[in-house]
GROMACS .gro file of C-alpha atoms in nm:
model
  359
    1MET     CA    1  16.552  12.715  10.449
    2ARG     CA    2  16.533  12.957  10.737
    3ASN     CA    3  16.819  13.187  10.846
    4SER     CA    4  16.888  13.472  11.084
    5THR     CA    5  16.750  13.731  10.843
    6LEU     CA    6  16.397  13.608  10.904
    7THR     CA    7  16.140  13.870  11.006
    8PHE     CA    8  15.892  13.721  11.242
    9ARG     CA    9  15.536  13.840  11.235
   10VAL     CA   10  15.429  13.808  11.585
   11ALA     CA   11  15.060  13.783  11.618
   12VAL     CA   12  14.951  13.812  11.988
   13VAL     CA   13  14.602  13.675  11.965
   14ALA     CA   14  14.552  13.629  12.350
   15LEU     CA   15  14.754  13.859  12.551
   16ALA     CA   16  14.454  13.901  12.762
   17ALA     CA   17  14.311  13.562  12.792
   18ALA     CA   18  13.956  13.486  12.833
   19LEU     CA   19  13.872  13.326  13.165
   20SER     CA   20  13.798  12.988  13.009
   21GLY     CA   21  14.163  13.000  12.877
   22THR     CA   22  14.339  13.068  13.210
   23CYS     CA   23  14.397  12.836  13.496
   24HIS     CA   24  14.581  12.879  13.812
   25ALA     CA   25  14.809  12.645  14.019
   26SER     CA   26  15.022  12.673  14.323
   27GLY     CA   27  15.260  12.972  14.251
   28PHE     CA   28  15.171  13.038  13.887
   29ALA     CA   29  14.892  13.096  13.629
   30GLU     CA   30  14.861  12.913  13.283
   31ASP     CA   31  14.728  13.088  12.966
   32THR     CA   32  14.623  12.810  12.732
   33THR     CA   33  14.508  13.037  12.449
   34ILE     CA   34  14.843  13.178  12.323
   35VAL     CA   35  14.886  13.197  11.948
   36TYR     CA   36  15.195  13.352  11.770
   37THR     CA   37  15.317  13.339  11.413
   38SER     CA   38  15.629  13.188  11.271
   39CYS     CA   39  15.771  13.172  10.924
   40ASP     CA   40  15.544  13.138  10.615
   41SER     CA   41  15.254  13.255  10.825
   42ILE     CA   42  15.231  12.934  11.030
   43ARG     CA   43  15.026  12.993  11.339
   44LEU     CA   44  15.152  12.819  11.645
   45ALA     CA   45  14.935  12.756  11.956
   46ALA     CA   46  15.089  12.750  12.299
   47THR     CA   47  15.052  12.757  12.669
   48LEU     CA   48  15.227  13.023  12.878
   49ALA     CA   49  15.284  12.970  13.240
   50ILE     CA   50  15.354  13.293  13.435
   51PRO     CA   51  15.478  13.288  13.799
   52ASP     CA   52  15.269  13.447  14.066
   53ASP     CA   53  15.547  13.574  14.270
   54GLY     CA   54  15.499  13.949  14.266
   55ARG     CA   55  15.766  14.022  14.013
   56GLN     CA   56  15.668  14.247  13.725
   57ARG     CA   57  15.890  14.085  13.470
   58HIS     CA   58  16.010  13.726  13.466
   59PRO     CA   59  16.281  13.529  13.308
   60ALA     CA   60  16.141  13.276  13.053
   61VAL     CA   61  16.218  12.956  12.864
   62VAL     CA   62  16.078  12.815  12.555
   63LEU     CA   63  16.050  12.442  12.541
   64MET     CA   64  16.138  12.261  12.217
   65SER     CA   65  16.040  11.896  12.154
   66GLY     CA   66  16.230  11.616  11.979
   67THR     CA   67  16.169  11.400  11.661
   68GLY     CA   68  15.801  11.327  11.577
   69ARG     CA   69  15.485  11.522  11.621
   70GLN     CA   70  15.457  11.647  11.987
   71ASP     CA   71  15.188  11.820  12.162
   72ARG     CA   72  15.269  12.113  12.385
   73ASP     CA   73  15.293  11.875  12.689
   74CYS     CA   74  15.547  11.656  12.502
   75THR     CA   75  15.331  11.352  12.576
   76MET     CA   76  15.533  11.043  12.527
   77ALA     CA   77  15.436  10.691  12.644
   78GLY     CA   78  15.167  10.852  12.856
   79HIS     CA   79  15.405  11.090  13.026
   80LYS     CA   80  15.350  11.472  12.994
   81VAL     CA   81  15.737  11.553  13.016
   82PHE     CA   82  15.705  11.923  12.932
   83LYS     CA   83  15.405  11.971  13.162
   84GLU     CA   84  15.610  11.842  13.450
   85ILE     CA   85  15.899  12.055  13.370
   86SER     CA   86  15.686  12.370  13.311
   87ASP     CA   87  15.502  12.320  13.640
   88HIS     CA   88  15.828  12.304  13.831
   89LEU     CA   89  15.993  12.601  13.654
   90ALA     CA   90  15.690  12.832  13.693
   91ALA     CA   91  15.650  12.739  14.051
   92ASN     CA   92  16.005  12.858  14.092
   93GLY     CA   93  15.969  13.196  13.931
   94ILE     CA   94  16.053  13.111  13.564
   95ALA     CA   95  15.784  13.173  13.295
   96VAL     CA   96  15.762  12.888  13.051
   97LEU     CA   97  15.620  12.875  12.697
   98ARG     CA   98  15.538  12.531  12.544
   99THR     CA   99  15.391  12.495  12.195
  100ASP     CA  100  15.207  12.239  11.987
  101ASP     CA  101  15.452  12.127  11.703
  102ARG     CA  102  15.353  12.228  11.349
  103GLY     CA  103  15.044  12.039  11.230
  104THR     CA  104  14.993  11.907  11.582
  105GLY     CA  105  14.714  11.989  11.827
  106SER     CA  106  14.604  12.352  11.759
  107SER     CA  107  14.901  12.463  11.553
  108GLY     CA  108  14.901  12.506  11.175
  109GLY     CA  109  15.142  12.405  10.910
  110ASP     CA  110  15.257  12.063  10.785
  111TYR     CA  111  15.501  11.876  11.011
  112GLY     CA  112  15.587  11.636  10.734
  113TYR     CA  113  15.760  11.915  10.521
  114ALA     CA  114  15.954  12.071  10.820
  115THR     CA  115  16.332  12.033  10.894
  116THR     CA  116  16.525  12.086  11.213
  117GLU     CA  117  16.620  12.420  11.075
  118ASP     CA  118  16.245  12.508  11.051
  119PHE     CA  119  16.197  12.414  11.414
  120ALA     CA  120  16.483  12.647  11.504
  121ALA     CA  121  16.287  12.924  11.321
  122ASP     CA  122  15.982  12.838  11.528
  123ALA     CA  123  16.197  12.858  11.849
  124LEU     CA  124  16.300  13.220  11.753
  125ALA     CA  125  15.950  13.308  11.659
  126ALA     CA  126  15.861  13.207  12.023
  127VAL     CA  127  16.133  13.420  12.158
  128ALA     CA  128  16.015  13.711  11.961
  129TYR     CA  129  15.663  13.662  12.097
  130LEU     CA  130  15.791  13.654  12.459
  131LYS     CA  131  15.992  13.977  12.394
  132SER     CA  132  15.669  14.155  12.299
  133ARG     CA  133  15.514  14.089  12.657
  134PRO     CA  134  15.562  14.345  12.937
  135ASP     CA  135  15.558  14.058  13.195
  136ILE     CA  136  15.857  13.894  13.047
  137ASP     CA  137  16.234  13.996  13.098
  138ALA     CA  138  16.349  14.030  12.745
  139SER     CA  139  16.720  14.006  12.850
  140HIS     CA  140  16.678  13.660  13.008
  141ILE     CA  141  16.483  13.447  12.746
  142GLY     CA  142  16.631  13.092  12.705
  143LEU     CA  143  16.561  12.779  12.507
  144LEU     CA  144  16.531  12.426  12.636
  145GLY     CA  145  16.541  12.145  12.395
  146HIS     CA  146  16.479  11.780  12.441
  147SER     CA  147  16.631  11.514  12.200
  148GLU     CA  148  16.636  11.665  11.854
  149GLY     CA  149  16.529  11.977  12.022
  150GLY     CA  150  16.887  12.004  12.138
  151ALA     CA  151  16.983  12.059  11.765
  152SER     CA  152  16.702  12.308  11.688
  153ILE     CA  153  16.803  12.529  11.997
  154SER     CA  154  17.166  12.510  11.885
  155ILE     CA  155  17.085  12.631  11.541
  156ALA     CA  156  16.850  12.911  11.683
  157ALA     CA  157  17.108  13.031  11.931
  158ALA     CA  158  17.373  13.050  11.654
  159GLN     CA  159  17.153  13.270  11.456
  160SER     CA  160  17.012  13.522  11.707
  161PRO     CA  161  17.145  13.737  11.999
  162ASP     CA  162  16.804  13.728  12.161
  163VAL     CA  163  16.867  13.381  12.312
  164ALA     CA  164  17.007  13.432  12.662
  165PHE     CA  165  17.094  13.071  12.756
  166LEU     CA  166  17.047  12.705  12.630
  167VAL     CA  167  16.932  12.393  12.807
  168SER     CA  168  16.969  12.056  12.634
  169LEU     CA  169  16.792  11.762  12.784
  170CYS     CA  170  16.916  11.429  12.632
  171GLY     CA  171  16.970  11.654  12.337
  172LEU     CA  172  17.131  11.572  12.004
  173MET     CA  173  17.483  11.706  12.025
  174THR     CA  174  17.650  11.492  11.760
  175ALA     CA  175  17.659  11.494  11.380
  176GLY     CA  176  17.343  11.340  11.229
  177LEU     CA  177  17.509  11.043  11.068
  178GLN     CA  178  17.708  10.951  11.381
  179SER     CA  179  17.395  10.992  11.595
  180VAL     CA  180  17.184  10.740  11.393
  181ILE     CA  181  17.459  10.490  11.369
  182GLN     CA  182  17.518  10.496  11.752
  183GLN     CA  183  17.154  10.503  11.825
  184ASN     CA  184  17.082  10.193  11.622
  185ILE     CA  185  17.386  10.013  11.768
  186ASP     CA  186  17.249  10.080  12.116
  187ILE     CA  187  16.893   9.963  12.022
  188VAL     CA  188  17.023   9.650  11.862
  189ALA     CA  189  17.253   9.577  12.153
  190ALA     CA  190  16.959   9.589  12.388
  191SER     CA  191  16.749   9.353  12.186
  192PRO     CA  192  16.727   8.976  12.261
  193LEU     CA  193  16.862   8.893  11.915
  194PRO     CA  194  17.149   8.640  11.876
  195GLU     CA  195  17.487   8.803  11.845
  196ALA     CA  196  17.533   8.702  11.482
  197ASP     CA  197  17.211   8.868  11.387
  198LYS     CA  198  17.291   9.187  11.579
  199ALA     CA  199  17.604   9.217  11.358
  200ARG     CA  200  17.400   9.176  11.057
  201TYR     CA  201  17.149   9.450  11.156
  202ASN     CA  202  17.447   9.676  11.246
  203ASP     CA  203  17.596   9.609  10.901
  204ILE     CA  204  17.282   9.693  10.693
  205ASN     CA  205  17.205   9.993  10.917
  206GLU     CA  206  17.542  10.155  10.860
  207ARG     CA  207  17.534  10.080  10.490
  208MET     CA  208  17.204  10.255  10.453
  209PHE     CA  209  17.286  10.548  10.683
  210ARG     CA  210  17.608  10.612  10.490
  211THR     CA  211  17.439  10.590  10.165
  212ALA     CA  212  17.170  10.832  10.291
  213TYR     CA  213  17.449  11.077  10.395
  214ASP     CA  214  17.636  11.039  10.069
  215TYR     CA  215  17.327  11.109   9.840
  216ALA     CA  216  17.129  11.331  10.073
  217ASP     CA  217  17.129  11.609   9.808
  218SER     CA  218  17.061  11.362   9.512
  219ASP     CA  219  16.750  11.284   9.328
  220SER     CA  220  16.881  10.931   9.304
  221LEU     CA  221  16.885  10.860   9.683
  222GLU     CA  222  16.594  10.623   9.682
  223GLN     CA  223  16.744  10.432   9.393
  224ARG     CA  224  17.082  10.416   9.574
  225LEU     CA  225  16.919  10.286   9.887
  226TYR     CA  226  16.743  10.006   9.726
  227ALA     CA  227  17.065   9.904   9.533
  228VAL     CA  228  17.253   9.877   9.869
  229HIS     CA  229  16.982   9.672  10.010
  230ASP     CA  230  16.967   9.431   9.725
  231GLU     CA  231  17.335   9.391   9.728
  232TRP     CA  232  17.333   9.306  10.110
  233ARG     CA  233  17.045   9.064  10.053
  234ARG     CA  234  17.248   8.865   9.807
  235ASP     CA  235  17.462   8.739  10.080
  236THR     CA  236  17.279   8.426  10.180
  237THR     CA  237  17.359   8.463  10.550
  238ASN     CA  238  17.138   8.785  10.544
  239GLN     CA  239  16.837   8.652  10.385
  240HIS     CA  240  16.655   8.559  10.701
  241ILE     CA  241  16.689   8.915  10.826
  242ARG     CA  242  16.402   9.144  10.766
  243TYR     CA  243  16.482   9.504  10.693
  244GLY     CA  244  16.202   9.762  10.629
  245ILE     CA  245  16.365   9.910  10.316
  246TYR     CA  246  16.032  10.052  10.192
  247MET     CA  247  15.976  10.256  10.518
  248TYR     CA  248  16.342  10.357  10.553
  249ALA     CA  249  16.361  10.481  10.189
  250MET     CA  250  16.045  10.683  10.239
  251THR     CA  251  16.186  10.846  10.563
  252ALA     CA  252  16.538  10.904  10.411
  253THR     CA  253  16.406  11.096  10.115
  254SER     CA  254  16.205  11.338  10.329
  255PRO     CA  255  16.323  11.701  10.376
  256TRP     CA  256  16.376  11.642  10.729
  257TYR     CA  257  16.595  11.333  10.696
  258ARG     CA  258  16.798  11.490  10.415
  259PHE     CA  259  16.882  11.792  10.649
  260PHE     CA  260  16.919  11.566  10.964
  261ILE     CA  261  17.157  11.320  10.829
  262ARG     CA  262  17.410  11.605  10.717
  263TYR     CA  263  17.354  11.802  11.046
  264ASN     CA  264  17.691  11.905  11.198
  265PRO     CA  265  17.658  12.057  11.553
  266ALA     CA  266  17.997  12.222  11.524
  267ASP     CA  267  17.853  12.465  11.254
  268TYR     CA  268  17.629  12.609  11.519
  269LEU     CA  269  17.766  12.540  11.864
  270SER     CA  270  18.090  12.702  11.778
  271LYS     CA  271  17.900  13.031  11.749
  272VAL     CA  272  17.713  13.000  12.084
  273ASN     CA  273  17.860  13.210  12.350
  274VAL     CA  274  17.573  13.211  12.601
  275PRO     CA  275  17.544  12.988  12.910
  276VAL     CA  276  17.466  12.625  12.839
  277LEU     CA  277  17.349  12.348  13.055
  278LEU     CA  278  17.381  11.993  12.912
  279VAL     CA  279  17.191  11.698  13.075
  280PHE     CA  280  17.220  11.334  12.974
  281GLY     CA  281  17.079  11.012  13.082
  282GLY     CA  282  17.313  10.719  13.163
  283LYS     CA  283  17.042  10.473  13.044
  284ASP     CA  284  16.941  10.661  12.737
  285ILE     CA  285  16.961  10.436  12.429
  286MET     CA  286  16.825  10.696  12.189
  287VAL     CA  287  17.080  10.976  12.262
  288ASN     CA  288  17.408  10.807  12.381
  289ALA     CA  289  17.515  11.015  12.678
  290ARG     CA  290  17.897  10.954  12.643
  291GLN     CA  291  17.910  11.028  12.271
  292ASN     CA  292  17.685  11.342  12.287
  293GLU     CA  293  17.842  11.487  12.601
  294GLU     CA  294  18.192  11.450  12.436
  295SER     CA  295  18.085  11.600  12.119
  296ALA     CA  296  17.907  11.893  12.293
  297LEU     CA  297  18.213  11.989  12.504
  298GLN     CA  298  18.433  11.980  12.208
  299CYS     CA  299  18.208  12.205  12.003
  300LEU     CA  300  18.165  12.428  12.291
  301ALA     CA  301  18.530  12.433  12.406
  302HIS     CA  302  18.551  12.814  12.341
  303ASN     CA  303  18.243  12.875  12.572
  304LYS     CA  304  18.349  12.923  12.949
  305GLU     CA  305  18.001  12.884  13.076
  306VAL     CA  306  17.900  12.526  12.997
  307THR     CA  307  17.781  12.293  13.276
  308SER     CA  308  17.737  11.925  13.191
  309ARG     CA  309  17.560  11.657  13.398
  310VAL     CA  310  17.485  11.294  13.336
  311PHE     CA  311  17.220  11.127  13.550
  312PRO     CA  312  17.314  10.755  13.550
  313GLN     CA  313  16.955  10.627  13.613
  314ILE     CA  314  16.746  10.805  13.367
  315ASN     CA  315  16.621  10.712  13.027
  316HIS     CA  316  16.547  10.929  12.718
  317LEU     CA  317  16.215  11.040  12.875
  318LEU     CA  318  16.411  11.171  13.175
  319LEU     CA  319  16.251  10.903  13.397
  320PRO     CA  320  16.436  10.669  13.643
  321CYS     CA  321  16.445  10.327  13.503
  322GLU     CA  322  16.631  10.000  13.492
  323LYS     CA  323  16.680   9.917  13.121
  324GLY     CA  324  16.635  10.235  12.924
  325THR     CA  325  16.471  10.051  12.640
  326GLN     CA  326  16.163  10.180  12.448
  327GLU     CA  327  15.972   9.863  12.552
  328GLU     CA  328  16.022   9.949  12.915
  329TYR     CA  329  15.843  10.285  12.883
  330ALA     CA  330  15.498  10.150  12.928
  331SER     CA  331  15.587   9.994  13.266
  332LEU     CA  332  15.703  10.329  13.403
  333LYS     CA  333  15.348  10.482  13.406
  334ASP     CA  334  15.375  10.596  13.769
  335ALA     CA  335  15.724  10.744  13.716
  336ASN     CA  336  15.800  11.116  13.710
  337VAL     CA  337  16.080  11.322  13.575
  338LEU     CA  338  16.373  11.288  13.824
  339PRO     CA  339  16.325  11.549  14.098
  340GLU     CA  340  16.710  11.610  14.112
  341LEU     CA  341  16.696  11.697  13.751
  342LEU     CA  342  16.421  11.943  13.787
  343SER     CA  343  16.590  12.105  14.077
  344LEU     CA  344  16.907  12.144  13.869
  345LEU     CA  345  16.708  12.317  13.591
  346SER     CA  346  16.532  12.583  13.813
  347THR     CA  347  16.854  12.643  14.014
  348TRP     CA  348  17.070  12.685  13.712
  349ILE     CA  349  16.817  12.913  13.515
  350ARG     CA  350  16.756  13.119  13.829
  351GLN     CA  351  17.131  13.172  13.856
  352LYS     CA  352  17.190  13.261  13.491
  353SER     CA  353  16.909  13.497  13.507
  354GLY     CA  354  17.039  13.694  13.801
  355MET     CA  355  16.788  13.556  14.052
  356PRO     CA  356  16.855  13.390  14.385
  357THR     CA  357  16.925  13.018  14.323
  358SER     CA  358  16.610  12.933  14.525
  359LYS     CA  359  16.281  13.116  14.595
   0.00000   0.00000   0.00000
């Protein structure tokens, strides 16, 4: 478990990068050799993009990825989502730190034993690193989270006054149990299965998820899951349905899932008083836009600086699409993050950092 009393040991290995670790693009330079230290002496490797606009100190944002091992570019289905976002923000005067997840790329640690709370601690370690740099405006360092990253940045902001703003992109803003139920309803609905089989899958999914929630803190969780599955299979109308009980039980008994299924955003967002930008995709079947926007606005009702926007045509990868299904991702190889979304990000962050809304 991690909490706000953590002391971060910031190891600046590459403040002055070797020439081989620095590249220049239009309007900014990238240092690919950054290393800083999070909790438990875990070394995290990152790229820092610094604007080349003549300013001595820049506002900055830390990018936090979603579920699953992600490299610093957040490469998904061939798309380097975080690289696109970083390039745009850096070209518009905002420094960007993007990091290989624990146990991924050049970062240390073991991703398999980490929870959303641990990722929040990594986010705060990144903020501490940026605060140590003379070219960063320490009063304007924010967090941007995609998917589960929306939860990790919420936890981090609730624990530290050093976070100046939050940006959630298709981010988890509902309770873990409700999110997995809705996510699987949407995935099943988008499938070509007969309606009767869709109902059967929704039934077993919800039974398993609720069992995982009820016994998240119990040593008997795996046994309970198998018992529920066996009971469901005794109904002869379900016997032609294949359910991956072994894989689900293995996932559900992991530290990450036990924390995630009990996650409640209200515990954290109710303590967030900094500006928040919420972005959702109307065709996102992984993070339901309506459900998550409604929950976020309710949890943040006390906060007067919340902006929310739903882009009707984008999927979970922030790409324009037709269906929003995971199967469609491969056909979108030439697509890019929606330009209007990128423009919203840079304009909003510049405004909240006291800069002109455009260069």
